Amino acid sequence: KKTKSRLSMTRPRRSLKKRRSEDNIDRRTKSITLEPVPGHRFPLVVIQLCVLIYMRTPCGLRTVVTILEIFAELLGDTFGKVPCYNTVENWVKKLGLSVYQDEQPCKDKKFAMVVDESIAINGQKLLLTLAIPSEHQKRPIRHEDVTILDISVSKGFNGDDVQGRIEEAEKSAGNAPDYIISDNGHNLTKGITGSRHIHHADISHSMGVILKNVYEKQSDFVEFTTLLGKKRLQYHLTDKAYLLPPNMRTISRFMNMSSWVFWGNEMLDCYDTLPEKIQEAYAFIKDYESLLKELQAVLCAVRHVEAICKNEGFSVMTSRKCKLHIITHVLGNAHSRQVHAGIKMLEYFNREEALLTANMSINVSSDIIESTFGIYKSKKSPNKLYGVTSFVLTIPLYPKVSNESVTKTINFKERIVNVKLKDISTWSTEHLSKNWVTERTKTLRKVS
């Protein structure tokens, strides 16, 4: 006890000066100055907070407002007023339009274009042209690597339309692309060819086209996929539903075969360990064992070569590595359909390799534009009467705020001040079609 007492007496105490310094630090931390941005009622930190929460998370506009209300509840008068969701939407559109209108963002840079069109959105299609680094970055393309060069909306785009948009994108970029990536759509291929740029076909779509050509009309393939659909309907509300196959996509079905093919092979592997009732329900799988094994071998090869090209880049060296894998793992099988698929895959690599120079390592995947469409669709209104609205301006903004490093390069204050709401209205009038919901509202008001 005496020892403890002595120790406590000799314990060093903080000096009065040091304690005062720490109190001042605490006071400075709690003091936040929130001055409104010129022409706005809200401070910059609130604008940034709203935009970043909305763009980086799955939150909707109203959820963003709810989050800010919680901040205001805890911080009190220090935080200030909370904006409404319409205000947050306007901020997002202003920043998106500001980014989209940047002059010649690719001037004096080596870049490639990625071109694709969306599925129909209430009778309208969205054609996007992206700029990405032409030299492979030793990793798959990320959103922060992207610059949106052109956004076009129409009922449809033929080859001449696509060519015209590529030429406009080239002007706005301030430089010509080293090459253009797209899927195998006839209008996209024709438009790129007409623009006289090198065209590289996206590897995932190309592999999907090969699988479609080889298997789509094969009787055992048709029978099995039809049976899978029937079994899903038959068992989905029963005690057998926990082993149901994954749903097969209607669009891009042959690019998304892996899930149900691997499910089928896993079911074959564990079939003998299943309860007797489950074995009876899924006995049909045994009848298609050879088809499932064949498809798995081809799909494993497809996934392997895609991973090489997306992670290491497409070059003469990686092309030859992919071809060697195909020869070893696909052509080595005696099944005629598998050999046919392997030959088509080799033809793709030979064709793409012929467009390269000796030291090039390029991007040959358009996954990033598919992801861009996906983010837009997840954010837009689910109301089917809406087509493509001014909300599409979120697309050019996302790559510039997707993470901390790129967000630091954006001057929020300057951009939000320089763009007015009338600028958004003018841009929408010039580039977008009529909004059916707006027309519906106007018509019903006239009647009432």
C-alpha positions as semicolon CSV with decimal commas, in nm:
position;residue;x (nm);y (nm);z (nm)
1;K;0,000;0,000;0,000
2;K;0,285;0,238;0,082
3;T;0,446;0,164;-0,253
4;K;0,126;0,245;-0,441
5;S;0,089;0,567;-0,250
6;R;0,442;0,676;-0,329
7;L;0,393;0,595;-0,696
8;S;0,075;0,799;-0,714
9;M;0,246;1,092;-0,547
10;T;0,538;1,087;-0,790
11;R;0,316;1,054;-1,103
12;P;0,391;1,352;-1,335
13;R;0,110;1,608;-1,363
14;R;0,017;1,806;-1,674
15;S;0,128;2,165;-1,654
16;L;-0,136;2,438;-1,638
17;K;-0,014;2,575;-1,972
18;K;-0,051;2,236;-2,142
19;R;-0,403;2,187;-2,005
20;R;-0,509;2,528;-2,133
21;S;-0,364;2,444;-2,476
22;E;-0,568;2,121;-2,490
23;D;-0,884;2,311;-2,391
24;N;-0,824;2,554;-2,677
25;I;-0,782;2,266;-2,922
26;D;-1,115;2,120;-2,810
27;R;-1,279;2,459;-2,845
28;R;-1,144;2,505;-3,198
29;T;-1,265;2,159;-3,299
30;K;-1,619;2,234;-3,191
31;S;-1,629;2,571;-3,364
32;I;-1,738;2,532;-3,730
33;T;-1,794;2,827;-3,959
34;L;-2,072;2,766;-4,212
35;E;-2,097;3,055;-4,454
36;P;-2,338;3,028;-4,750
37;V;-2,201;2,984;-5,101
38;P;-2,260;3,303;-5,306
39;G;-2,609;3,294;-5,458
40;H;-2,713;3,004;-5,237
41;R;-2,864;2,968;-4,890
42;F;-2,645;2,678;-4,787
43;P;-2,274;2,647;-4,700
44;L;-2,028;2,457;-4,916
45;V;-1,981;2,174;-4,666
46;V;-2,355;2,098;-4,672
47;I;-2,359;2,096;-5,054
48;Q;-2,057;1,864;-5,067
49;L;-2,203;1,636;-4,799
50;C;-2,534;1,599;-4,984
51;V;-2,376;1,539;-5,325
52;L;-2,120;1,286;-5,200
53;I;-2,371;1,087;-4,994
54;Y;-2,608;1,072;-5,289
55;M;-2,348;0,986;-5,555
56;R;-2,141;0,736;-5,355
57;T;-2,417;0,544;-5,177
58;P;-2,743;0,375;-5,277
59;C;-2,934;0,647;-5,088
60;G;-3,216;0,829;-5,267
61;L;-3,261;1,206;-5,252
62;R;-3,510;1,190;-4,964
63;T;-3,282;0,958;-4,770
64;V;-2,997;1,208;-4,807
65;V;-3,223;1,473;-4,653
66;T;-3,310;1,237;-4,367
67;I;-2,940;1,180;-4,297
68;L;-2,880;1,555;-4,285
69;E;-3,174;1,599;-4,049
70;I;-2,997;1,359;-3,811
71;F;-2,681;1,574;-3,836
72;A;-2,888;1,883;-3,762
73;E;-3,055;1,709;-3,467
74;L;-2,720;1,629;-3,306
75;L;-2,530;1,948;-3,395
76;G;-2,820;2,186;-3,331
77;D;-2,793;2,546;-3,451
78;T;-2,429;2,489;-3,547
79;F;-2,537;2,284;-3,849
80;G;-2,801;2,522;-3,978
81;K;-3,096;2,447;-4,204
82;V;-3,144;2,124;-4,398
83;P;-3,211;2,148;-4,776
84;C;-3,511;1,979;-4,937
85;Y;-3,457;1,691;-5,178
86;N;-3,531;1,909;-5,485
87;T;-3,244;2,137;-5,386
88;V;-3,008;1,840;-5,357
89;E;-3,116;1,721;-5,702
90;N;-3,049;2,066;-5,847
91;W;-2,698;2,068;-5,698
92;V;-2,623;1,730;-5,853
93;K;-2,747;1,843;-6,195
94;K;-2,554;2,171;-6,179
95;L;-2,229;1,995;-6,098
96;G;-2,296;1,730;-6,363
97;L;-2,359;1,990;-6,634
98;S;-2,049;2,183;-6,528
99;V;-1,830;1,874;-6,558
100;Y;-1,991;1,771;-6,889
101;Q;-1,922;2,113;-7,042
102;D;-1,550;2,114;-6,958
103;E;-1,362;2,219;-7,269
104;Q;-1,132;1,967;-7,440
105;P;-1,069;1,742;-7,136
106;C;-0,850;1,504;-7,341
107;K;-0,635;1,761;-7,518
108;D;-0,269;1,647;-7,538
109;K;-0,366;1,313;-7,380
110;K;-0,358;0,959;-7,517
111;F;-0,702;0,811;-7,474
112;A;-0,947;0,557;-7,613
113;M;-1,323;0,586;-7,658
114;V;-1,586;0,344;-7,535
115;V;-1,922;0,367;-7,714
116;D;-2,248;0,191;-7,631
117;E;-2,623;0,246;-7,622
118;S;-2,862;0,156;-7,343
119;I;-3,172;-0,058;-7,369
120;A;-3,488;0,137;-7,449
121;I;-3,609;0,361;-7,164
122;N;-3,974;0,441;-7,241
123;G;-3,905;0,430;-7,615
124;Q;-3,581;0,629;-7,586
125;K;-3,222;0,511;-7,612
126;L;-2,920;0,666;-7,449
127;L;-2,592;0,665;-7,644
128;L;-2,281;0,730;-7,434
129;T;-1,925;0,800;-7,546
130;L;-1,658;0,768;-7,278
131;A;-1,288;0,849;-7,273
132;I;-1,052;0,613;-7,089
133;P;-0,671;0,579;-7,087
134;S;-0,559;0,404;-7,405
135;E;-0,263;0,242;-7,231
136;H;-0,365;-0,037;-6,993
137;Q;-0,317;0,059;-6,626
138;K;-0,225;-0,296;-6,512
139;R;-0,572;-0,322;-6,359
140;P;-0,933;-0,307;-6,483
141;I;-1,067;0,038;-6,571
142;R;-1,225;0,223;-6,277
143;H;-1,482;0,500;-6,277
144;E;-1,224;0,760;-6,177
145;D;-1,043;0,688;-6,508
146;V;-1,351;0,792;-6,708
147;T;-1,448;1,120;-6,874
148;I;-1,792;1,148;-7,037
149;L;-1,748;1,299;-7,383
150;D;-2,098;1,271;-7,528
151;I;-2,454;1,203;-7,410
152;S;-2,714;1,157;-7,683
153;V;-3,082;1,061;-7,661
154;S;-3,299;0,934;-7,946
155;K;-3,557;0,671;-8,038
156;G;-3,275;0,483;-8,207
157;F;-2,926;0,525;-8,353
158;N;-2,821;0,392;-8,692
159;G;-2,461;0,367;-8,813
160;D;-2,456;0,724;-8,948
161;D;-2,591;0,858;-8,618
162;V;-2,320;0,675;-8,424
163;Q;-2,052;0,808;-8,659
164;G;-2,181;1,162;-8,612
165;R;-2,174;1,132;-8,231
166;I;-1,818;0,993;-8,240
167;E;-1,707;1,290;-8,450
168;E;-1,875;1,532;-8,208
169;A;-1,714;1,355;-7,912
170;E;-1,376;1,385;-8,082
171;K;-1,424;1,762;-8,118
172;S;-1,529;1,804;-7,755
173;A;-1,237;1,589;-7,637
174;G;-0,986;1,811;-7,817
175;N;-0,798;1,512;-7,957
176;A;-0,845;1,195;-8,163
177;P;-0,870;0,859;-7,983
178;D;-0,609;0,590;-8,035
179;Y;-0,889;0,334;-8,082
180;I;-1,256;0,275;-7,997
181;I;-1,408;-0,013;-7,798
182;S;-1,768;-0,129;-7,839
183;D;-1,976;-0,444;-7,843
184;N;-2,069;-0,620;-8,166
185;G;-2,383;-0,418;-8,242
186;H;-2,417;-0,359;-8,617
187;N;-2,491;0,014;-8,580
188;L;-2,193;0,068;-8,347
189;T;-1,958;-0,130;-8,571
190;K;-2,073;0,059;-8,881
191;G;-2,042;0,397;-8,708
192;I;-1,690;0,328;-8,581
193;T;-1,580;0,195;-8,919
194;G;-1,720;0,508;-9,085
195;S;-1,521;0,727;-8,846
196;R;-1,204;0,551;-8,967
197;H;-1,079;0,469;-8,620
198;I;-0,941;0,133;-8,508
199;H;-1,224;-0,074;-8,363
200;H;-1,159;-0,328;-8,085
201;A;-1,453;-0,555;-8,002
202;D;-1,527;-0,594;-7,631
203;I;-1,400;-0,934;-7,519
204;S;-1,701;-1,026;-7,300
205;H;-1,958;-0,952;-7,571
206;S;-1,745;-1,133;-7,828
207;M;-1,723;-1,446;-7,613
208;G;-2,101;-1,425;-7,561
209;V;-2,160;-1,410;-7,936
210;I;-1,940;-1,717;-7,985
211;L;-2,135;-1,915;-7,723
212;K;-2,462;-1,805;-7,879
213;N;-2,359;-1,912;-8,229
214;V;-2,241;-2,252;-8,109
215;Y;-2,512;-2,349;-7,860
216;E;-2,830;-2,143;-7,913
217;K;-3,001;-2,389;-8,150
218;Q;-2,859;-2,714;-8,011
219;S;-3,147;-2,942;-7,909
220;D;-3,003;-3,054;-7,572
221;F;-2,920;-2,694;-7,478
222;V;-3,271;-2,573;-7,567
223;E;-3,434;-2,864;-7,380
224;F;-3,226;-2,812;-7,066
225;T;-3,270;-2,434;-7,042
226;T;-3,645;-2,472;-7,103
227;L;-3,663;-2,735;-6,830
228;L;-3,478;-2,509;-6,584
229;G;-3,740;-2,239;-6,634
230;K;-4,023;-2,487;-6,575
231;K;-3,863;-2,627;-6,259
232;R;-3,823;-2,275;-6,117
233;L;-4,198;-2,219;-6,155
234;Q;-4,283;-2,567;-6,026
235;Y;-4,069;-2,563;-5,710
236;H;-4,041;-2,195;-5,612
237;L;-4,307;-2,218;-5,334
238;T;-4,214;-2,567;-5,211
239;D;-3,958;-2,714;-4,972
240;K;-3,738;-2,789;-5,277
241;A;-3,692;-2,419;-5,357
242;Y;-3,367;-2,380;-5,161
243;L;-3,180;-2,563;-5,438
244;L;-3,343;-2,389;-5,736
245;P;-3,115;-2,280;-6,021
246;P;-3,028;-1,910;-6,061
247;N;-3,261;-1,715;-6,285
248;M;-3,149;-1,697;-6,649
249;R;-3,136;-1,347;-6,791
250;T;-3,341;-1,264;-7,098
251;I;-3,099;-0,992;-7,215
252;S;-2,733;-1,091;-7,267
253;R;-2,817;-1,447;-7,166
254;F;-2,502;-1,593;-7,321
255;M;-2,280;-1,345;-7,137
256;N;-2,433;-1,457;-6,807
257;M;-2,441;-1,835;-6,835
258;S;-2,182;-1,906;-6,565
259;S;-2,420;-1,897;-6,267
260;W;-2,658;-2,170;-6,381
261;V;-2,390;-2,383;-6,550
262;F;-2,180;-2,389;-6,233
263;W;-2,497;-2,452;-6,029
264;G;-2,569;-2,757;-6,246
265;N;-2,220;-2,897;-6,198
266;E;-2,232;-2,839;-5,823
267;M;-2,565;-3,024;-5,812
268;L;-2,404;-3,316;-5,998
269;D;-2,115;-3,325;-5,749
270;C;-2,341;-3,334;-5,442
271;Y;-2,631;-3,531;-5,594
272;D;-2,558;-3,860;-5,412
273;T;-2,561;-3,685;-5,072
274;L;-2,901;-3,519;-5,122
275;P;-3,219;-3,650;-4,953
276;E;-3,414;-3,898;-5,165
277;K;-3,704;-3,657;-5,221
278;I;-3,465;-3,387;-5,349
279;Q;-3,288;-3,638;-5,573
280;E;-3,620;-3,727;-5,735
281;A;-3,704;-3,359;-5,789
282;Y;-3,368;-3,280;-5,953
283;A;-3,307;-3,613;-6,126
284;F;-3,335;-3,443;-6,466
285;I;-2,989;-3,291;-6,414
286;K;-2,828;-3,635;-6,455
287;D;-2,968;-3,657;-6,809
288;Y;-2,770;-3,346;-6,909
289;E;-2,443;-3,425;-6,733
290;S;-2,235;-3,427;-7,052
291;L;-2,376;-3,090;-7,163
292;L;-2,304;-2,933;-6,823
293;K;-1,946;-3,064;-6,817
294;E;-1,890;-2,940;-7,171
295;L;-2,030;-2,593;-7,095
296;Q;-1,826;-2,568;-6,776
297;A;-1,502;-2,640;-6,962
298;V;-1,576;-2,370;-7,221
299;L;-1,692;-2,114;-6,964
300;C;-1,389;-2,171;-6,742
301;A;-1,168;-2,097;-7,042
302;V;-1,372;-1,785;-7,125
303;R;-1,343;-1,654;-6,769
304;H;-0,969;-1,726;-6,767
305;V;-0,888;-1,537;-7,088
306;E;-1,118;-1,248;-6,989
307;A;-0,939;-1,217;-6,654
308;I;-0,600;-1,206;-6,827
309;C;-0,703;-0,933;-7,073
310;K;-0,886;-0,721;-6,814
311;N;-0,617;-0,741;-6,545
312;E;-0,297;-0,753;-6,751
313;G;-0,409;-0,568;-7,065
314;F;-0,445;-0,689;-7,423
315;S;-0,108;-0,717;-7,595
316;V;0,070;-0,955;-7,829
317;M;0,209;-1,139;-7,526
318;T;-0,124;-1,177;-7,340
319;S;-0,302;-1,268;-7,664
320;R;-0,063;-1,556;-7,718
321;K;-0,103;-1,662;-7,355
322;C;-0,481;-1,673;-7,404
323;K;-0,454;-1,869;-7,729
324;L;-0,228;-2,126;-7,563
325;H;-0,486;-2,172;-7,285
326;I;-0,766;-2,219;-7,540
327;I;-0,564;-2,476;-7,738
328;T;-0,484;-2,668;-7,420
329;H;-0,818;-2,658;-7,239
330;V;-1,081;-2,621;-7,513
331;L;-0,945;-2,771;-7,834
332;G;-0,796;-3,060;-7,639
333;N;-1,148;-3,200;-7,593
334;A;-1,292;-3,430;-7,858
335;H;-1,644;-3,285;-7,852
336;S;-1,715;-3,113;-8,184
337;R;-1,911;-2,821;-8,034
338;Q;-1,638;-2,746;-7,784
339;V;-1,377;-2,752;-8,061
340;H;-1,597;-2,521;-8,270
341;A;-1,617;-2,274;-7,980
342;G;-1,240;-2,291;-7,931
343;I;-1,171;-2,219;-8,299
344;K;-1,402;-1,914;-8,288
345;M;-1,221;-1,788;-7,977
346;L;-0,884;-1,822;-8,151
347;E;-1,020;-1,630;-8,450
348;Y;-1,122;-1,345;-8,217
349;F;-0,773;-1,320;-8,065
350;N;-0,603;-1,338;-8,404
351;R;-0,828;-1,063;-8,538
352;E;-0,772;-0,832;-8,240
353;E;-0,400;-0,905;-8,224
354;A;-0,361;-0,800;-8,587
355;L;-0,467;-0,446;-8,490
356;L;-0,181;-0,409;-8,239
357;T;0,170;-0,284;-8,279
358;A;0,449;-0,475;-8,110
359;N;0,462;-0,290;-7,776
360;M;0,097;-0,194;-7,727
361;S;-0,093;-0,302;-7,415
362;I;-0,449;-0,174;-7,440
363;N;-0,793;-0,202;-7,283
364;V;-1,024;-0,438;-7,467
365;S;-1,321;-0,440;-7,229
366;S;-1,627;-0,215;-7,222
367;D;-1,733;-0,328;-6,872
368;I;-1,697;0,028;-6,744
369;I;-1,973;0,163;-6,970
370;E;-2,205;-0,120;-6,865
371;S;-2,137;-0,024;-6,504
372;T;-2,208;0,342;-6,588
373;F;-2,548;0,250;-6,733
374;G;-2,616;0,038;-6,426
375;I;-2,545;0,322;-6,183
376;Y;-2,770;0,557;-6,380
377;K;-3,056;0,305;-6,390
378;S;-3,027;0,242;-6,016
379;K;-3,067;0,615;-5,947
380;K;-3,329;0,720;-6,201
381;S;-3,702;0,716;-6,130
382;P;-3,868;0,371;-6,154
383;N;-4,174;0,536;-6,315
384;K;-4,195;0,382;-6,663
385;L;-4,352;0,696;-6,808
386;Y;-4,025;0,882;-6,761
387;G;-3,781;0,860;-7,048
388;V;-3,432;1,007;-7,028
389;T;-3,461;1,330;-6,828
390;S;-3,212;1,594;-6,712
391;F;-3,130;1,350;-6,435
392;V;-2,891;1,198;-6,692
393;L;-2,647;1,474;-6,590
394;T;-2,554;1,257;-6,291
395;I;-2,357;1,038;-6,535
396;P;-2,070;1,284;-6,604
397;L;-2,054;1,378;-6,234
398;Y;-2,010;1,028;-6,091
399;P;-1,652;0,963;-6,220
400;K;-1,540;1,295;-6,068
401;V;-1,669;1,223;-5,716
402;S;-1,640;0,843;-5,700
403;N;-1,358;0,855;-5,442
404;E;-1,157;1,100;-5,233
405;S;-0,863;1,141;-5,472
406;V;-1,069;1,254;-5,772
407;T;-1,309;1,460;-5,558
408;K;-1,016;1,677;-5,445
409;T;-0,969;1,791;-5,804
410;I;-1,325;1,928;-5,828
411;N;-1,383;2,289;-5,728
412;F;-1,736;2,251;-5,591
413;K;-1,778;2,618;-5,506
414;E;-1,677;2,752;-5,847
415;R;-1,883;2,497;-6,038
416;I;-2,200;2,534;-5,831
417;V;-2,188;2,916;-5,861
418;N;-2,120;2,926;-6,237
419;V;-2,413;2,704;-6,343
420;K;-2,771;2,831;-6,310
421;L;-3,096;2,637;-6,312
422;K;-3,188;2,798;-6,645
423;D;-2,870;2,642;-6,792
424;I;-3,003;2,297;-6,704
425;S;-3,339;2,384;-6,858
426;T;-3,173;2,512;-7,176
427;W;-2,954;2,203;-7,208
428;S;-3,254;1,974;-7,155
429;T;-3,457;2,153;-7,423
430;E;-3,172;2,122;-7,675
431;H;-3,070;1,763;-7,608
432;L;-3,362;1,570;-7,457
433;S;-3,704;1,459;-7,577
434;K;-4,035;1,558;-7,418
435;N;-4,103;1,416;-7,074
436;W;-4,426;1,212;-7,083
437;V;-4,493;1,268;-6,713
438;T;-4,476;1,646;-6,762
439;E;-4,707;1,622;-7,063
440;R;-4,949;1,405;-6,864
441;T;-4,955;1,655;-6,577
442;K;-5,017;1,951;-6,811
443;T;-5,298;1,767;-6,992
444;L;-5,478;1,665;-6,672
445;R;-5,450;2,016;-6,530
446;K;-5,616;2,159;-6,841
447;V;-5,904;1,915;-6,804
448;S;-5,952;1,993;-6,434
